[in-house]
Amino acid sequence: MKILVLGADGYLGWPTCMHLASLGYDVVAVDNYLKRDIAKETSSAPLVEMPLLGKRSDLFHKATGHRIQVLEGDLRDYGFMSALLKHEDPDTIIHYAEQPSGPYSMMGHKEGALTLHNNLGTTYNLVMAALEHCPEVHIEKLGTMGEYGTPNTDIPEGWLDFEINGRKDRRLFPRQAGSFYHTTKILDTDLLWFWVRNRGIKVTDLMQGPVYGMHTEQTMLSDDLGTNFWYDDMFGTALNRFVVQAIHGMPLTVYGKGGQTRGYLDIRDTMQCITLAAENPALQGQLRIMNQFTEDFSANKLAEIVRDAADSIGIDVAIDHIENPRIEEEDHYYNATADAFAELGLKPHLLTQETVVGMLEYVKRHKGNIDASSIMPRVTWKDGKKD
Amino acid sequence: MKILVLGADGYLGWPTCMHLASLGYDVVAVDNYLKRDIAKETSSAPLVEMPLLGKRSDLFHKATGHRIQVLEGDLRDYGFMSALLKHEDPDTIIHYAEQPSGPYSMMGHKEGALTLHNNLGTTYNLVMAALEHCPEVHIEKLGTMGEYGTPNTDIPEGWLDFEINGRKDRRLFPRQAGSFYHTTKILDTDLLWFWVRNRGIKVTDLMQGPVYGMHTEQTMLSDDLGTNFWYDDMFGTALNRFVVQAIHGMPLTVYGKGGQTRGYLDIRDTMQCITLAAENPALQGQLRIMNQFTEDFSANKLAEIVRDAADSIGIDVAIDHIENPRIEEEDHYYNATADAFAELGLKPHLLTQETVVGMLEYVKRHKGNIDASSIMPRVTWKDGKKD
């Protein structure tokens, strides 16, 4: 199976490339380093900045004998996207190539426009190029659990059966997200669903929760084969940020009341899910929606888990509730379904103290790299960028 | 009340400008003539090509004493959009500035990309500029009944109350459209709803059905004050196209079985609805969705109405069923609500034989302009542009 990974330099992209290559798949890694450029705008940096893809690919080959082909190009350019799919003729495309930050998308006009046009434009180009050159390719699109928002009902796996005046139908669960970035993922889903219905493309849309952790089997092969581990207010997810705050000696900053509940997963389970979906593809003409998380936590609970793990290795940590920079429910019902991956045989790495301690130890080794000025919120949903 | 009309050169844009100016409102008409440019690509032309906005504004002033200010500019350029809203500080903005053709959006990559980036980009720029300069402005956005598609249930007015396992919530009715253009209107609604929830903008989203007719009180003031009346496969709506086919002596071409049912309205009722919504604005922080049509017809019924009207003035017309270029249900349940405008006092012009005869007579006067080569479908949903 030949697999293209679009957005291969990202937090999930590079580990995905190595994971799939290790399984013997023919992997092509594509990126234009847009995220690295954006990160400079906001003075954000990963805890340890990893080499570019070409170098990592060479190191990975030396370490494992597996090759990952690397291509640099802008997928917003249809000429590049079209030539890529024509030349590579992949069986599977993993589409991570989106601006992934909620706060960035809320900074102001320019950042929101980039998020809108990059994310929708890339998805649209991908669909058109697939229709032109490889209509049977399986597109695995990274969406987000954030598309559902926090309804007062259970969250199904993509679809809603509804009834009005005794007549029934089934459609996409009506989505309602909490940031403009998350809204672009809703638009992606709508866009993909149109082309699935109209031209019969083959799509798995992964509603993924926030991911934590930095290590997969392959990232541990060498220091330079790691993933870019983000912990700042723009690109860092909650648990990753808390771990860095604990090591830096800052209080863990919970936004508002901290009752915000989300479905989380270990980065090793992202690897499993991506692989399970690739090996068990959607059908031609199917939009298969899979909720991709393993267990849910409130922000308060996550902070307590990190505090307790830190305490177990002698690090004393406080928890602070700060004014919520976002507009979101802080105390809400949350019960999301995640049956599809369980049925495919996912074996979750649940969040243990051991896992968090491992993260704390990694961050501790790189403590000198922490830039504390990029951790506290610099963007509010109400006013955009704080000057 | 100062009203900006974005997309003022369109089929509805110019009549709207004149209608609102005649009521004494201060109207600013904005367009970049994108539709005229696109139409050249597809060799489409209105039955009678109207002068540019500046000339029509002068003629309108001479005829009525009312002034319509005209500005030419590209609303995809945020600099222009932002300066426009800052300088004009409008009370109401009527947003028609979108690529409006389903078939055009299905031609191929380039046309779909233009539709996506133009429509979403303009709506996004409008929201951002409103937040920056006039957050209390009432945005009247032209959506489409096509956003709903043809569910097996009644179609409510925008929102769905649903229940899962005994818990209830209310969200946007899950939309599912029949062309990529119509899908961009769904994306617009999702985008607007996000910014309404997050920043409290004031929006009316008009789910309009296909419009027919060419005359309002003001278009009849002079031949050069008419609207650009489109009848081709790209920009012509069903009834308008049938009327032109009848006069040209072609059979009326119904796509497929002809059971496709939609809610239609007279262009005079578009004028009424736009005005009613402007005079009774949405609330700050409200996304008000109003279904904008007056009665529904199947394609078969519309064709029969045109045939009978033509027959009444001695024109013999045949009806042909041709292979459907679109992918759509041809025999389906359809029952859409339209209470909101009725409650505001809309007095519908229902589709009478007199109305159709009036249309036939207008087209007959310009019969020599008909380009029959642009009437039959040149784009299929399955294969894009026919070469």
CSV table of C-alpha atoms in Angstrom, one decimal, chain B residues 20-350:
chain,number,residue,atom,x,y,z
B,20,LEU,CA,-34.9,50.5,-1.6
B,21,ALA,CA,-33.9,53.9,-3.1
B,22,SER,CA,-37.5,54.4,-4.1
B,23,LEU,CA,-38.6,53.9,-0.6
B,24,GLY,CA,-36.3,56.7,0.4
B,25,TYR,CA,-33.4,54.7,1.8
B,26,ASP,CA,-29.8,55.8,1.2
B,27,VAL,CA,-28.5,53.1,-1.1
B,28,VAL,CA,-24.8,52.3,-2.0
B,29,ALA,CA,-24.4,49.8,-4.8
B,30,VAL,CA,-21.2,47.8,-4.9
B,31,ASP,CA,-20.0,45.3,-7.5
B,32,ASN,CA,-16.8,44.3,-9.4
B,33,TYR,CA,-18.7,42.8,-12.4
B,34,LEU,CA,-17.4,39.3,-11.6
B,35,LYS,CA,-20.5,37.7,-12.9
B,36,ARG,CA,-20.3,39.5,-16.2
B,37,ASP,CA,-16.7,38.2,-16.5
B,38,ILE,CA,-17.6,34.6,-15.7
B,39,ALA,CA,-20.5,34.7,-18.1
B,40,LYS,CA,-18.0,35.5,-20.9
B,41,GLU,CA,-16.2,32.3,-20.1
B,42,THR,CA,-19.3,30.3,-20.7
B,43,SER,CA,-20.7,32.4,-23.6
B,44,SER,CA,-23.7,33.2,-21.4
B,45,ALA,CA,-25.4,36.6,-21.8
B,46,PRO,CA,-28.6,38.1,-20.4
B,47,LEU,CA,-31.5,38.5,-22.9
B,48,VAL,CA,-30.9,42.2,-22.9
B,49,GLU,CA,-27.5,43.3,-21.6
B,50,MET,CA,-28.0,46.3,-19.2
B,51,PRO,CA,-25.7,49.2,-18.9
B,52,LEU,CA,-23.1,49.3,-16.1
B,53,LEU,CA,-24.2,50.5,-12.7
B,54,GLY,CA,-23.0,54.1,-13.0
B,55,LYS,CA,-25.1,54.7,-16.1
B,56,ARG,CA,-28.2,52.9,-14.7
B,57,SER,CA,-27.8,55.0,-11.5
B,58,ASP,CA,-27.8,58.2,-13.6
B,59,LEU,CA,-30.8,57.1,-15.6
B,60,PHE,CA,-32.6,56.2,-12.4
B,61,HIS,CA,-31.9,59.6,-10.9
B,62,LYS,CA,-33.3,61.3,-14.0
B,63,ALA,CA,-36.4,59.1,-13.9
B,64,THR,CA,-37.1,59.4,-10.2
B,65,GLY,CA,-35.0,62.0,-8.5
B,66,HIS,CA,-33.5,59.3,-6.2
B,67,ARG,CA,-29.8,58.8,-6.1
B,68,ILE,CA,-28.0,55.4,-5.9
B,69,GLN,CA,-24.3,55.7,-5.1
B,70,VAL,CA,-22.2,53.3,-7.1
B,71,LEU,CA,-18.8,51.9,-6.1
B,72,GLU,CA,-16.7,49.4,-8.0
B,73,GLY,CA,-14.4,47.1,-6.1
B,74,ASP,CA,-13.5,43.6,-5.2
B,75,LEU,CA,-14.9,42.4,-1.9
B,76,ARG,CA,-12.5,39.5,-1.8
B,77,ASP,CA,-9.9,42.2,-1.1
B,78,TYR,CA,-10.1,42.9,2.6
B,79,GLY,CA,-8.6,46.4,2.2
B,80,PHE,CA,-11.5,47.3,0.0
B,81,MET,CA,-14.2,45.7,2.2
B,82,SER,CA,-12.8,47.2,5.4
B,83,ALA,CA,-12.5,50.7,3.9
B,84,LEU,CA,-16.0,50.4,2.5
B,85,LEU,CA,-17.6,49.6,5.8
B,86,LYS,CA,-15.5,52.1,7.7
B,87,HIS,CA,-16.4,54.9,5.3
B,88,GLU,CA,-20.0,54.1,4.7
B,89,ASP,CA,-20.9,53.0,8.2
B,90,PRO,CA,-24.2,51.3,7.0
B,91,ASP,CA,-27.2,50.3,9.0
B,92,THR,CA,-27.9,47.3,6.8
B,93,ILE,CA,-25.8,45.3,4.3
B,94,ILE,CA,-27.5,43.1,1.7
B,95,HIS,CA,-25.0,40.5,0.7
B,96,TYR,CA,-25.6,39.1,-2.7
B,97,ALA,CA,-21.9,39.1,-3.7
B,98,GLU,CA,-21.5,35.5,-4.6
B,99,GLN,CA,-20.9,33.3,-7.6
B,100,PRO,CA,-24.6,32.1,-8.1
B,101,SER,CA,-24.5,29.2,-10.6
B,102,GLY,CA,-24.7,25.6,-9.7
B,103,PRO,CA,-23.6,24.4,-13.1
B,104,TYR,CA,-20.7,26.8,-13.2
B,105,SER,CA,-19.5,25.5,-9.8
B,106,MET,CA,-19.5,21.9,-11.2
B,107,MET,CA,-17.5,22.6,-14.4
B,108,GLY,CA,-14.1,21.7,-13.1
B,109,HIS,CA,-11.4,22.6,-10.6
B,110,LYS,CA,-11.0,26.3,-11.5
B,111,GLU,CA,-14.7,27.1,-11.5
B,112,GLY,CA,-15.3,25.3,-8.2
B,113,ALA,CA,-12.3,27.0,-6.6
B,114,LEU,CA,-13.5,30.4,-7.7
B,115,THR,CA,-16.9,29.6,-6.2
B,116,LEU,CA,-15.5,28.4,-2.9
B,117,HIS,CA,-12.9,31.2,-2.4
B,118,ASN,CA,-15.1,34.0,-3.7
B,119,ASN,CA,-18.2,33.1,-1.8
B,120,LEU,CA,-16.6,32.1,1.5
B,121,GLY,CA,-13.9,34.8,1.2
B,122,THR,CA,-16.5,37.6,0.7
B,123,THR,CA,-18.7,36.4,3.6
B,124,TYR,CA,-15.6,36.1,5.9
B,125,ASN,CA,-14.3,39.6,4.9
B,126,LEU,CA,-17.8,41.1,5.5
B,127,VAL,CA,-18.0,39.6,9.0
B,128,MET,CA,-14.5,40.7,9.9
B,129,ALA,CA,-15.0,44.3,8.6
B,130,ALA,CA,-18.4,44.5,10.3
B,131,LEU,CA,-16.7,43.5,13.6
B,132,GLU,CA,-14.0,46.1,13.1
B,133,HIS,CA,-16.1,49.0,12.0
B,134,CYS,CA,-19.8,48.6,12.5
B,135,PRO,CA,-20.6,45.6,14.8
B,136,GLU,CA,-24.2,46.7,15.0
B,137,VAL,CA,-24.9,46.5,11.3
B,138,HIS,CA,-27.7,44.2,10.2
B,139,ILE,CA,-26.3,41.7,7.6
B,140,GLU,CA,-28.9,40.3,5.3
B,141,LYS,CA,-27.2,37.3,3.6
B,142,LEU,CA,-28.7,35.6,0.6
B,143,GLY,CA,-28.7,31.9,1.1
B,144,THR,CA,-30.8,29.4,-0.7
B,145,MET,CA,-33.5,26.8,0.0
B,146,GLY,CA,-31.1,24.5,-1.8
B,147,GLU,CA,-29.1,24.3,1.4
B,148,TYR,CA,-31.8,22.0,2.8
B,149,GLY,CA,-31.8,19.7,-0.2
B,150,THR,CA,-34.7,17.3,-0.3
B,151,PRO,CA,-35.0,15.6,3.1
B,152,ASN,CA,-37.6,12.9,3.7
B,153,THR,CA,-39.1,15.2,6.4
B,154,ASP,CA,-40.7,18.6,6.5
B,155,ILE,CA,-38.2,21.4,6.1
B,156,PRO,CA,-38.3,23.8,9.1
B,157,GLU,CA,-37.2,27.4,9.1
B,158,GLY,CA,-33.5,26.9,9.7
B,159,TRP,CA,-33.4,25.0,12.9
B,160,LEU,CA,-33.9,21.5,14.1
B,161,ASP,CA,-35.1,20.4,17.6
B,162,PHE,CA,-33.8,16.9,18.1
B,163,GLU,CA,-33.6,14.2,20.8
B,164,ILE,CA,-31.1,11.5,21.5
B,165,ASN,CA,-31.7,9.0,24.3
B,166,GLY,CA,-34.1,11.3,26.0
B,167,ARG,CA,-32.0,14.4,25.9
B,168,LYS,CA,-32.8,17.4,23.7
B,169,ASP,CA,-31.1,20.2,21.9
B,170,ARG,CA,-31.7,22.6,19.0
B,171,ARG,CA,-29.2,23.3,16.3
B,172,LEU,CA,-29.0,24.2,12.6
B,173,PHE,CA,-31.1,21.9,10.5
B,174,PRO,CA,-28.5,19.6,9.0
B,175,ARG,CA,-28.0,20.8,5.5
B,176,GLN,CA,-27.2,18.8,2.4
B,177,ALA,CA,-27.2,20.5,-1.0
B,178,GLY,CA,-27.3,19.5,-4.6
B,179,SER,CA,-24.4,21.4,-6.2
B,180,PHE,CA,-21.0,22.7,-5.0
B,181,TYR,CA,-22.4,26.3,-5.3
B,182,HIS,CA,-25.3,25.4,-3.0
B,183,THR,CA,-22.8,23.7,-0.7
B,184,THR,CA,-20.8,27.0,-0.4
B,185,LYS,CA,-24.0,28.6,0.9
B,186,ILE,CA,-24.1,25.9,3.6
B,187,LEU,CA,-20.6,26.8,4.5
B,188,ASP,CA,-21.6,30.5,4.6
B,189,THR,CA,-24.3,29.7,7.1
B,190,ASP,CA,-22.0,27.7,9.3
B,191,LEU,CA,-19.5,30.5,9.1
B,192,LEU,CA,-22.0,33.2,10.0
B,193,TRP,CA,-23.4,31.1,12.8
B,194,PHE,CA,-20.0,30.8,14.4
B,195,TRP,CA,-19.4,34.5,14.4
B,196,VAL,CA,-23.0,35.2,15.6
B,197,ARG,CA,-22.4,33.0,18.6
B,198,ASN,CA,-18.9,34.2,19.3
B,199,ARG,CA,-19.0,37.9,18.6
B,200,GLY,CA,-22.7,38.7,18.6
B,201,ILE,CA,-23.1,40.0,15.0
B,202,LYS,CA,-26.7,40.5,13.7
B,203,VAL,CA,-27.6,38.3,10.8
B,204,THR,CA,-30.6,37.4,8.7
B,205,ASP,CA,-29.8,34.4,6.5
B,206,LEU,CA,-32.4,34.2,3.7
B,207,MET,CA,-33.1,30.7,2.4
B,208,GLN,CA,-34.4,31.8,-1.0
B,209,GLY,CA,-36.0,29.6,-3.6
B,210,PRO,CA,-35.5,30.1,-7.3
B,211,VAL,CA,-36.8,33.5,-8.4
B,212,TYR,CA,-38.7,34.2,-11.7
B,213,GLY,CA,-39.7,37.3,-13.5
B,214,MET,CA,-37.9,40.4,-14.7
B,215,HIS,CA,-40.1,43.2,-13.7
B,216,THR,CA,-40.5,45.3,-10.5
B,217,GLU,CA,-42.1,48.7,-10.3
B,218,GLN,CA,-38.8,50.3,-11.1
B,219,THR,CA,-37.4,48.1,-13.9
B,220,MET,CA,-40.4,49.2,-16.0
B,221,LEU,CA,-39.4,52.9,-15.8
B,222,SER,CA,-37.0,52.5,-18.8
B,223,ASP,CA,-35.6,49.8,-21.0
B,224,ASP,CA,-32.1,50.5,-19.6
B,225,LEU,CA,-33.3,50.2,-16.0
B,226,GLY,CA,-34.1,46.5,-16.3
B,227,THR,CA,-32.4,43.6,-14.6
B,228,ASN,CA,-30.0,41.3,-16.4
B,229,PHE,CA,-32.4,38.5,-17.2
B,230,TRP,CA,-30.5,35.2,-17.6
B,231,TYR,CA,-32.0,32.2,-19.4
B,232,ASP,CA,-29.0,30.1,-20.2
B,233,ASP,CA,-28.0,26.7,-18.6
B,234,MET,CA,-25.6,28.4,-16.2
B,235,PHE,CA,-27.4,31.5,-14.8
B,236,GLY,CA,-31.0,31.0,-15.8
B,237,THR,CA,-33.5,29.7,-13.3
B,238,ALA,CA,-36.1,27.1,-14.5
B,239,LEU,CA,-39.1,29.2,-15.2
B,240,ASN,CA,-37.1,32.0,-16.8
B,241,ARG,CA,-35.4,29.4,-19.1
B,242,PHE,CA,-38.8,27.8,-20.0
B,243,VAL,CA,-40.2,31.1,-21.0
B,244,VAL,CA,-37.3,31.8,-23.4
B,245,GLN,CA,-37.6,28.3,-24.8
B,246,ALA,CA,-41.3,28.8,-25.5
B,247,ILE,CA,-40.6,32.0,-27.4
B,248,HIS,CA,-37.7,30.5,-29.3
B,249,GLY,CA,-39.9,27.6,-30.4
B,250,MET,CA,-37.9,24.9,-28.6
B,251,PRO,CA,-39.5,22.3,-26.4
B,252,LEU,CA,-39.3,23.1,-22.7
B,253,THR,CA,-36.6,20.8,-21.4
B,254,VAL,CA,-37.4,19.2,-18.1
B,255,TYR,CA,-34.4,17.5,-16.5
B,256,GLY,CA,-35.2,13.8,-15.9
B,257,LYS,CA,-38.6,12.8,-14.5
B,258,GLY,CA,-39.5,16.4,-13.5
B,259,GLY,CA,-40.8,15.6,-10.0
B,260,GLN,CA,-38.1,17.9,-8.6
B,261,THR,CA,-40.1,20.3,-6.3
B,262,ARG,CA,-38.8,23.6,-5.1
B,263,GLY,CA,-40.2,26.7,-3.5
B,264,TYR,CA,-40.4,29.6,-6.0
B,265,LEU,CA,-41.1,33.3,-5.8
B,266,ASP,CA,-41.7,36.3,-8.0
B,267,ILE,CA,-38.9,38.8,-8.2
B,268,ARG,CA,-41.3,41.4,-6.8
B,269,ASP,CA,-41.6,39.2,-3.7
B,270,THR,CA,-37.8,39.1,-3.3
B,271,MET,CA,-38.0,42.9,-3.2
B,272,GLN,CA,-40.7,42.7,-0.5
B,273,CYS,CA,-38.8,40.2,1.5
B,274,ILE,CA,-35.5,42.0,1.5
B,275,THR,CA,-37.3,45.2,2.5
B,276,LEU,CA,-39.3,43.5,5.3
B,277,ALA,CA,-36.2,41.9,6.7
B,278,ALA,CA,-34.3,45.3,6.6
B,279,GLU,CA,-37.1,47.1,8.3
B,280,ASN,CA,-37.5,44.4,10.9
B,281,PRO,CA,-33.9,43.5,11.6
B,282,ALA,CA,-32.5,40.5,13.4
B,283,LEU,CA,-31.4,41.1,17.0
B,284,GLN,CA,-27.8,41.6,18.0
B,285,GLY,CA,-26.3,38.2,18.5
B,286,GLN,CA,-29.1,36.5,16.5
B,287,LEU,CA,-28.8,34.3,13.4
B,288,ARG,CA,-32.4,34.7,12.0
B,289,ILE,CA,-33.1,32.2,9.3
B,290,MET,CA,-36.1,33.0,7.0
B,291,ASN,CA,-37.3,30.7,4.2
B,292,GLN,CA,-38.0,33.0,1.3
B,293,PHE,CA,-40.4,31.5,-1.2
B,294,THR,CA,-44.2,31.7,-1.7
B,295,GLU,CA,-45.3,28.5,-3.3
B,296,ASP,CA,-43.8,25.2,-4.5
B,297,PHE,CA,-43.9,23.6,-7.9
B,298,SER,CA,-42.5,20.5,-9.5
B,299,ALA,CA,-40.5,21.1,-12.7
B,300,ASN,CA,-43.2,19.3,-14.5
B,301,LYS,CA,-45.9,21.7,-13.2
B,302,LEU,CA,-43.8,24.7,-14.0
B,303,ALA,CA,-43.4,23.5,-17.6
B,304,GLU,CA,-47.2,23.0,-17.8
B,305,ILE,CA,-47.9,26.4,-16.5
B,306,VAL,CA,-45.6,28.0,-19.2
B,307,ARG,CA,-47.1,25.8,-21.9
B,308,ASP,CA,-50.6,26.8,-21.0
B,309,ALA,CA,-49.7,30.5,-20.8
B,310,ALA,CA,-48.1,30.3,-24.2
B,311,ASP,CA,-51.1,28.4,-25.5
B,312,SER,CA,-53.3,31.2,-24.3
B,313,ILE,CA,-51.6,33.7,-26.6
B,314,GLY,CA,-51.4,31.3,-29.5
B,315,ILE,CA,-47.9,29.9,-29.1
B,316,ASP,CA,-47.7,26.1,-29.4
B,317,VAL,CA,-45.2,24.6,-27.0
B,318,ALA,CA,-43.9,21.0,-26.4
B,319,ILE,CA,-42.4,19.6,-23.3
B,320,ASP,CA,-39.4,17.3,-23.5
B,321,HIS,CA,-37.8,15.2,-20.7
B,322,ILE,CA,-34.1,15.1,-21.2
B,323,GLU,CA,-31.4,13.2,-19.4
B,324,ASN,CA,-30.8,15.0,-16.1
B,325,PRO,CA,-27.4,16.7,-16.1
B,326,ARG,CA,-27.6,16.9,-12.3
B,327,ILE,CA,-27.5,14.3,-9.6
B,328,GLU,CA,-30.7,14.9,-7.6
B,329,GLU,CA,-33.9,13.1,-6.5
B,330,GLU,CA,-36.5,13.4,-9.3
B,331,ASP,CA,-39.4,12.2,-7.2
B,332,HIS,CA,-39.3,13.1,-3.5
B,333,TYR,CA,-41.2,14.4,-0.5
B,334,TYR,CA,-41.2,18.2,-0.2
B,335,ASN,CA,-42.9,20.3,2.4
B,336,ALA,CA,-41.1,23.4,3.5
B,337,THR,CA,-42.2,26.0,6.1
B,338,ALA,CA,-42.3,29.7,5.2
B,339,ASP,CA,-43.9,31.4,8.2
B,340,ALA,CA,-41.4,34.1,9.0
B,341,PHE,CA,-42.2,36.4,6.1
B,342,ALA,CA,-45.9,35.7,6.3
B,343,GLU,CA,-45.7,36.9,9.9
B,344,LEU,CA,-44.0,40.1,8.8
B,345,GLY,CA,-46.8,40.8,6.4
B,346,LEU,CA,-45.6,39.5,3.0
B,347,LYS,CA,-48.3,39.8,0.4
B,348,PRO,CA,-47.3,37.2,-2.2
B,349,HIS,CA,-47.6,37.6,-6.0
B,350,LEU,CA,-48.6,34.0,-6.7
